[in-house]
mmCIF file of C-alpha atoms in Angstrom:
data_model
loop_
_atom_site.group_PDB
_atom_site.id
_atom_site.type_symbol
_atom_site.label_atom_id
_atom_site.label_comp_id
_atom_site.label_asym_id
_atom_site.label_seq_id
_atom_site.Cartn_x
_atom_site.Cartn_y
_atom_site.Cartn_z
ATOM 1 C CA UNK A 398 -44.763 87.407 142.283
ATOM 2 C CA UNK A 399 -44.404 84.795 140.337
ATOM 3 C CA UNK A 400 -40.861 82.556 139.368
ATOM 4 C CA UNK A 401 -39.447 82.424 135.628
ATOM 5 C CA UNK A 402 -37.622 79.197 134.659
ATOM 6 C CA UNK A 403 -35.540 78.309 131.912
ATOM 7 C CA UNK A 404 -34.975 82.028 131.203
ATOM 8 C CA UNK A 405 -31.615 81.979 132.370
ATOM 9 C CA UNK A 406 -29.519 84.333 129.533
ATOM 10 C CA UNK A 407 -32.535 86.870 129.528
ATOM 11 C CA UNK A 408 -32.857 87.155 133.018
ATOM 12 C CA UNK A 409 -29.208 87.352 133.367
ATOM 13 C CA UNK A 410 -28.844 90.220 130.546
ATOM 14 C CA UNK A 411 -31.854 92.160 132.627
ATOM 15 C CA UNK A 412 -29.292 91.889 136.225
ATOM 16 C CA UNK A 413 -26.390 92.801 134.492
ATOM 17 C CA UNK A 414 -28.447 95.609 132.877
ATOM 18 C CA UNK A 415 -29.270 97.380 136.481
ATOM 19 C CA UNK A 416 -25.980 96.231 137.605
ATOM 20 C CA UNK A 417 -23.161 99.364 137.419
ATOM 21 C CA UNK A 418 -20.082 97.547 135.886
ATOM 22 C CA UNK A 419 -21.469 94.852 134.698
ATOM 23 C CA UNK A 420 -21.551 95.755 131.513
ATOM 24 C CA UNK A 421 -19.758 92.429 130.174
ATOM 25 C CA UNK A 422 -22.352 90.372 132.366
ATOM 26 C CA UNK A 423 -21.796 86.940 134.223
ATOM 27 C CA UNK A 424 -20.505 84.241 131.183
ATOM 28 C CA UNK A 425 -21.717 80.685 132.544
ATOM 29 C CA UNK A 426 -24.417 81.188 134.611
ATOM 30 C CA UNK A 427 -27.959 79.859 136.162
ATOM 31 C CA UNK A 428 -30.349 82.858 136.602
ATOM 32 C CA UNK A 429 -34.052 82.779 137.929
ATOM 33 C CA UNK A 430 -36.665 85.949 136.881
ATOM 34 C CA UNK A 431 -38.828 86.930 138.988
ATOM 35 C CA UNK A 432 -42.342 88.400 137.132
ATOM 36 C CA UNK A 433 -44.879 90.636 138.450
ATOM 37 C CA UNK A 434 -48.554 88.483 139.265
ATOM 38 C CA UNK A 435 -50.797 90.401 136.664
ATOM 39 C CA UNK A 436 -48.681 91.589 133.897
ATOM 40 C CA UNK A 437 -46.301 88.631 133.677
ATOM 41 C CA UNK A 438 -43.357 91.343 133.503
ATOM 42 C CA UNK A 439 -40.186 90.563 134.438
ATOM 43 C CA UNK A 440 -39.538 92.831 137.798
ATOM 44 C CA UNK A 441 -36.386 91.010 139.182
ATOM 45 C CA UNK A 442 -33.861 88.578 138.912
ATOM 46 C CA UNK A 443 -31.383 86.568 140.294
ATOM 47 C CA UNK A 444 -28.227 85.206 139.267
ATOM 48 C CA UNK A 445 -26.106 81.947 140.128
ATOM 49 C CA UNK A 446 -22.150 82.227 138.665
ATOM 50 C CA UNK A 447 -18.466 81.853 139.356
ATOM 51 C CA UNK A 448 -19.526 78.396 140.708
ATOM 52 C CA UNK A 449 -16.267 76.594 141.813
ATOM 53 C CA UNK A 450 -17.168 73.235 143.073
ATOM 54 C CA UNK A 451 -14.210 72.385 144.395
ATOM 55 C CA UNK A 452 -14.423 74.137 147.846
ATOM 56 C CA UNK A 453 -18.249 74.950 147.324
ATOM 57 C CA UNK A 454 -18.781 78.268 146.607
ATOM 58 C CA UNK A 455 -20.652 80.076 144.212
ATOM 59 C CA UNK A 456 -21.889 83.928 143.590
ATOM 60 C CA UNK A 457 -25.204 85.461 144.000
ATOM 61 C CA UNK A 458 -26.317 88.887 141.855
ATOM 62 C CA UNK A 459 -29.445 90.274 141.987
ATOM 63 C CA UNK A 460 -31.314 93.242 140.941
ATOM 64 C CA UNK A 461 -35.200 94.216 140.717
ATOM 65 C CA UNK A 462 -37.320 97.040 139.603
ATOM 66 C CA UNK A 463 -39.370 96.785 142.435
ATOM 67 C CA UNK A 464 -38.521 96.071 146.176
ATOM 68 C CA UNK A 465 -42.031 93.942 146.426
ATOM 69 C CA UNK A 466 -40.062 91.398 144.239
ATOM 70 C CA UNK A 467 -38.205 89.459 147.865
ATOM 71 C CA UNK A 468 -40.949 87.491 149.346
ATOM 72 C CA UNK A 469 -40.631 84.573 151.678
ATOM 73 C CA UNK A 470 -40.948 81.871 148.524
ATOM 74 C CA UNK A 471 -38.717 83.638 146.496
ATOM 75 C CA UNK A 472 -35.967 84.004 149.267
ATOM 76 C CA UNK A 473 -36.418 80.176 149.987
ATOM 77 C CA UNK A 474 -35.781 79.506 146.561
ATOM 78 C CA UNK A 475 -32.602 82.125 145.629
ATOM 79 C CA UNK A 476 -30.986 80.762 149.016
ATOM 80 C CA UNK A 477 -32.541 76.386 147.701
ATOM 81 C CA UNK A 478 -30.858 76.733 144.727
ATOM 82 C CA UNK A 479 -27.138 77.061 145.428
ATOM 83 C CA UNK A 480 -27.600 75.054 148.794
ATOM 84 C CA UNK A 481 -30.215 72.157 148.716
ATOM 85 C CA UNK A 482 -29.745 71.838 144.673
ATOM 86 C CA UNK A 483 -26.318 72.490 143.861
ATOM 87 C CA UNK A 484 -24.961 71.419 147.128
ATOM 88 C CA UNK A 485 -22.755 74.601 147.736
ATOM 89 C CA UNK A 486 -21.282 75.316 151.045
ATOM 90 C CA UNK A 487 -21.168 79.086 150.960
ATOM 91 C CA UNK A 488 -22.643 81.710 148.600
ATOM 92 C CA UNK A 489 -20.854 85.067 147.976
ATOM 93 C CA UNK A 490 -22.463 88.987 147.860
ATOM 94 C CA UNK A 491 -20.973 91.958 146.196
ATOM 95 C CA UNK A 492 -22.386 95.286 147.329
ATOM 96 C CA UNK A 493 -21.293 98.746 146.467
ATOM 97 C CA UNK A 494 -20.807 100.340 149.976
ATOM 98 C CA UNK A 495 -23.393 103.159 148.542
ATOM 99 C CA UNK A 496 -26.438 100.269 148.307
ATOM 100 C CA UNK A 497 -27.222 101.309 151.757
ATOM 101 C CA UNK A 498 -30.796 99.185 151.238
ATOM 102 C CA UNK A 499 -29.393 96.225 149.937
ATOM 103 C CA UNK A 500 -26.011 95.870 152.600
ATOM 104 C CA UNK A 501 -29.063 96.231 155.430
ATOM 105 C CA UNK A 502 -30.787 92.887 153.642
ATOM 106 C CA UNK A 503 -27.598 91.163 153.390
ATOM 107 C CA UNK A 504 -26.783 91.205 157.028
ATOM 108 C CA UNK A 505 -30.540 90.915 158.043
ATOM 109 C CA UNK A 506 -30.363 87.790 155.806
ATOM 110 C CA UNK A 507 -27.255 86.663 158.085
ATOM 111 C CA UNK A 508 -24.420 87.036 155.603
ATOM 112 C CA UNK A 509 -21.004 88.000 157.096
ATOM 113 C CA UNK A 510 -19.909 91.580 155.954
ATOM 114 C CA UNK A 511 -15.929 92.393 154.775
ATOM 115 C CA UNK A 512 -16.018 95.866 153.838
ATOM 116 C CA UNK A 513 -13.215 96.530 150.847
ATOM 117 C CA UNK A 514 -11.799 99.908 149.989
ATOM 118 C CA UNK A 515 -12.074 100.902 146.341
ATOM 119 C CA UNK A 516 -13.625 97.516 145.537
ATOM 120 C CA UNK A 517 -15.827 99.542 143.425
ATOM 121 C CA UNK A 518 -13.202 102.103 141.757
ATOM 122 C CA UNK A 519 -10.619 104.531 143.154
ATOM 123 C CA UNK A 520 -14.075 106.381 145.019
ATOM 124 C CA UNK A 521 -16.151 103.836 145.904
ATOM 125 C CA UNK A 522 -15.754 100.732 148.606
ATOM 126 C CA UNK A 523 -17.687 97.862 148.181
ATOM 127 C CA UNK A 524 -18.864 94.752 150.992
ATOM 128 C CA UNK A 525 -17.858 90.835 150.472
ATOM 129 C CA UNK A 526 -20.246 89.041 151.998
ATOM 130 C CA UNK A 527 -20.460 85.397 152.498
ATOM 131 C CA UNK A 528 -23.611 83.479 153.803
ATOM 132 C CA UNK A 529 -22.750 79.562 154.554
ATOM 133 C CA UNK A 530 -25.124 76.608 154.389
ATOM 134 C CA UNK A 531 -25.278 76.347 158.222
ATOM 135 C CA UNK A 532 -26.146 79.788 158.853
ATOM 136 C CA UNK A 533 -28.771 80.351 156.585
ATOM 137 C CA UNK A 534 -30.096 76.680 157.825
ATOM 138 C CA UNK A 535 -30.255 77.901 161.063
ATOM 139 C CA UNK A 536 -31.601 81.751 160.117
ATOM 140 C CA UNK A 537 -35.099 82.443 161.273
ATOM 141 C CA UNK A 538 -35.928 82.743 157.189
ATOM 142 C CA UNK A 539 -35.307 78.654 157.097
ATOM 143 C CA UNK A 540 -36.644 77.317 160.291
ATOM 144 C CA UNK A 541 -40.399 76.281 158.810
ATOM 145 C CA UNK A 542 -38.114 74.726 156.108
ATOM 146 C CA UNK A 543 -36.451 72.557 157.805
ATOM 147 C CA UNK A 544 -38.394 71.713 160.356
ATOM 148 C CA UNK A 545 -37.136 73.936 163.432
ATOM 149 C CA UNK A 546 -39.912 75.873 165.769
ATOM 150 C CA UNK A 547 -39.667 79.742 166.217
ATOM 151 C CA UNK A 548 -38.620 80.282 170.191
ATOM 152 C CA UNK A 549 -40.465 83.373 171.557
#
């Protein structure tokens, strides 16, 4: 897999595309693509908006054709971005309730789950989940990153 630059409004158009109710998409935003090795096609993406410096915070969408899209480069660099780059404190997740696969990645990832009724509509609930600087610093995807050994 390969990272797409400077793509930003495509890549953005592709997430909100795969993403149920976002049909009016993200407005300001910083998006990466993510395109397969051989054909150059764009397979994923992910997308950096509702950035509010003042206390930090910023949201993270995502979405992907393929689930061979997530490797260990691309997670450094969704999780770089609003972090090391931006200088964020905490990114934010929305995930329908339903996305069993991606609300297992989320916490595996070490975000903090809120689980919110109807967030999603009168029938479907939907997860808040946060992910500070700290804890994905200290998560065993970071630690060759910054310089921390794997314990046994």
């Amino acid at each position: 897999m390969k990272l797409i630059f400077g793509h930003s409004e495509a890549v953005a158009r592709f997430v909100a595309d795969m993403t149920p109710g976002c049909e009016a998409g993200f407005g300001k935003c910083q998006a990466i693509g993510v395109g397969d090795d051989e054909t150059g096609e764009l397979v994923a993406g992910m997308v950096f908006h509702d950035y509010q410096p003042g206390p930090g915070l910023m949201q993270i969408s995502s979405a992907s054709k393929t689930p061979r899209w997530l490797t260990a480069n691309v997670r450094h660099i969704m999780f770089s971005y609003p972090f090391d780059q931006v200088g964020c404190q905490m990114v934010v997740l929305q995930v329908s309730a339903k996305n069993e696969r991606m609300v297992r990645i989320a916490k595996a990832f070490g975000f903090k789950p809120y689980l919110i009724e109807r967030m999603r509509g009168r029938d479907e609930d939907g997860f808040v989940f946060t992910l500070t600087d700290d804890d994905w610093r200290n998560s065993k995807f970071t630690r060759k990153y910054h310089g921390q050994v794997l314990s046994a």
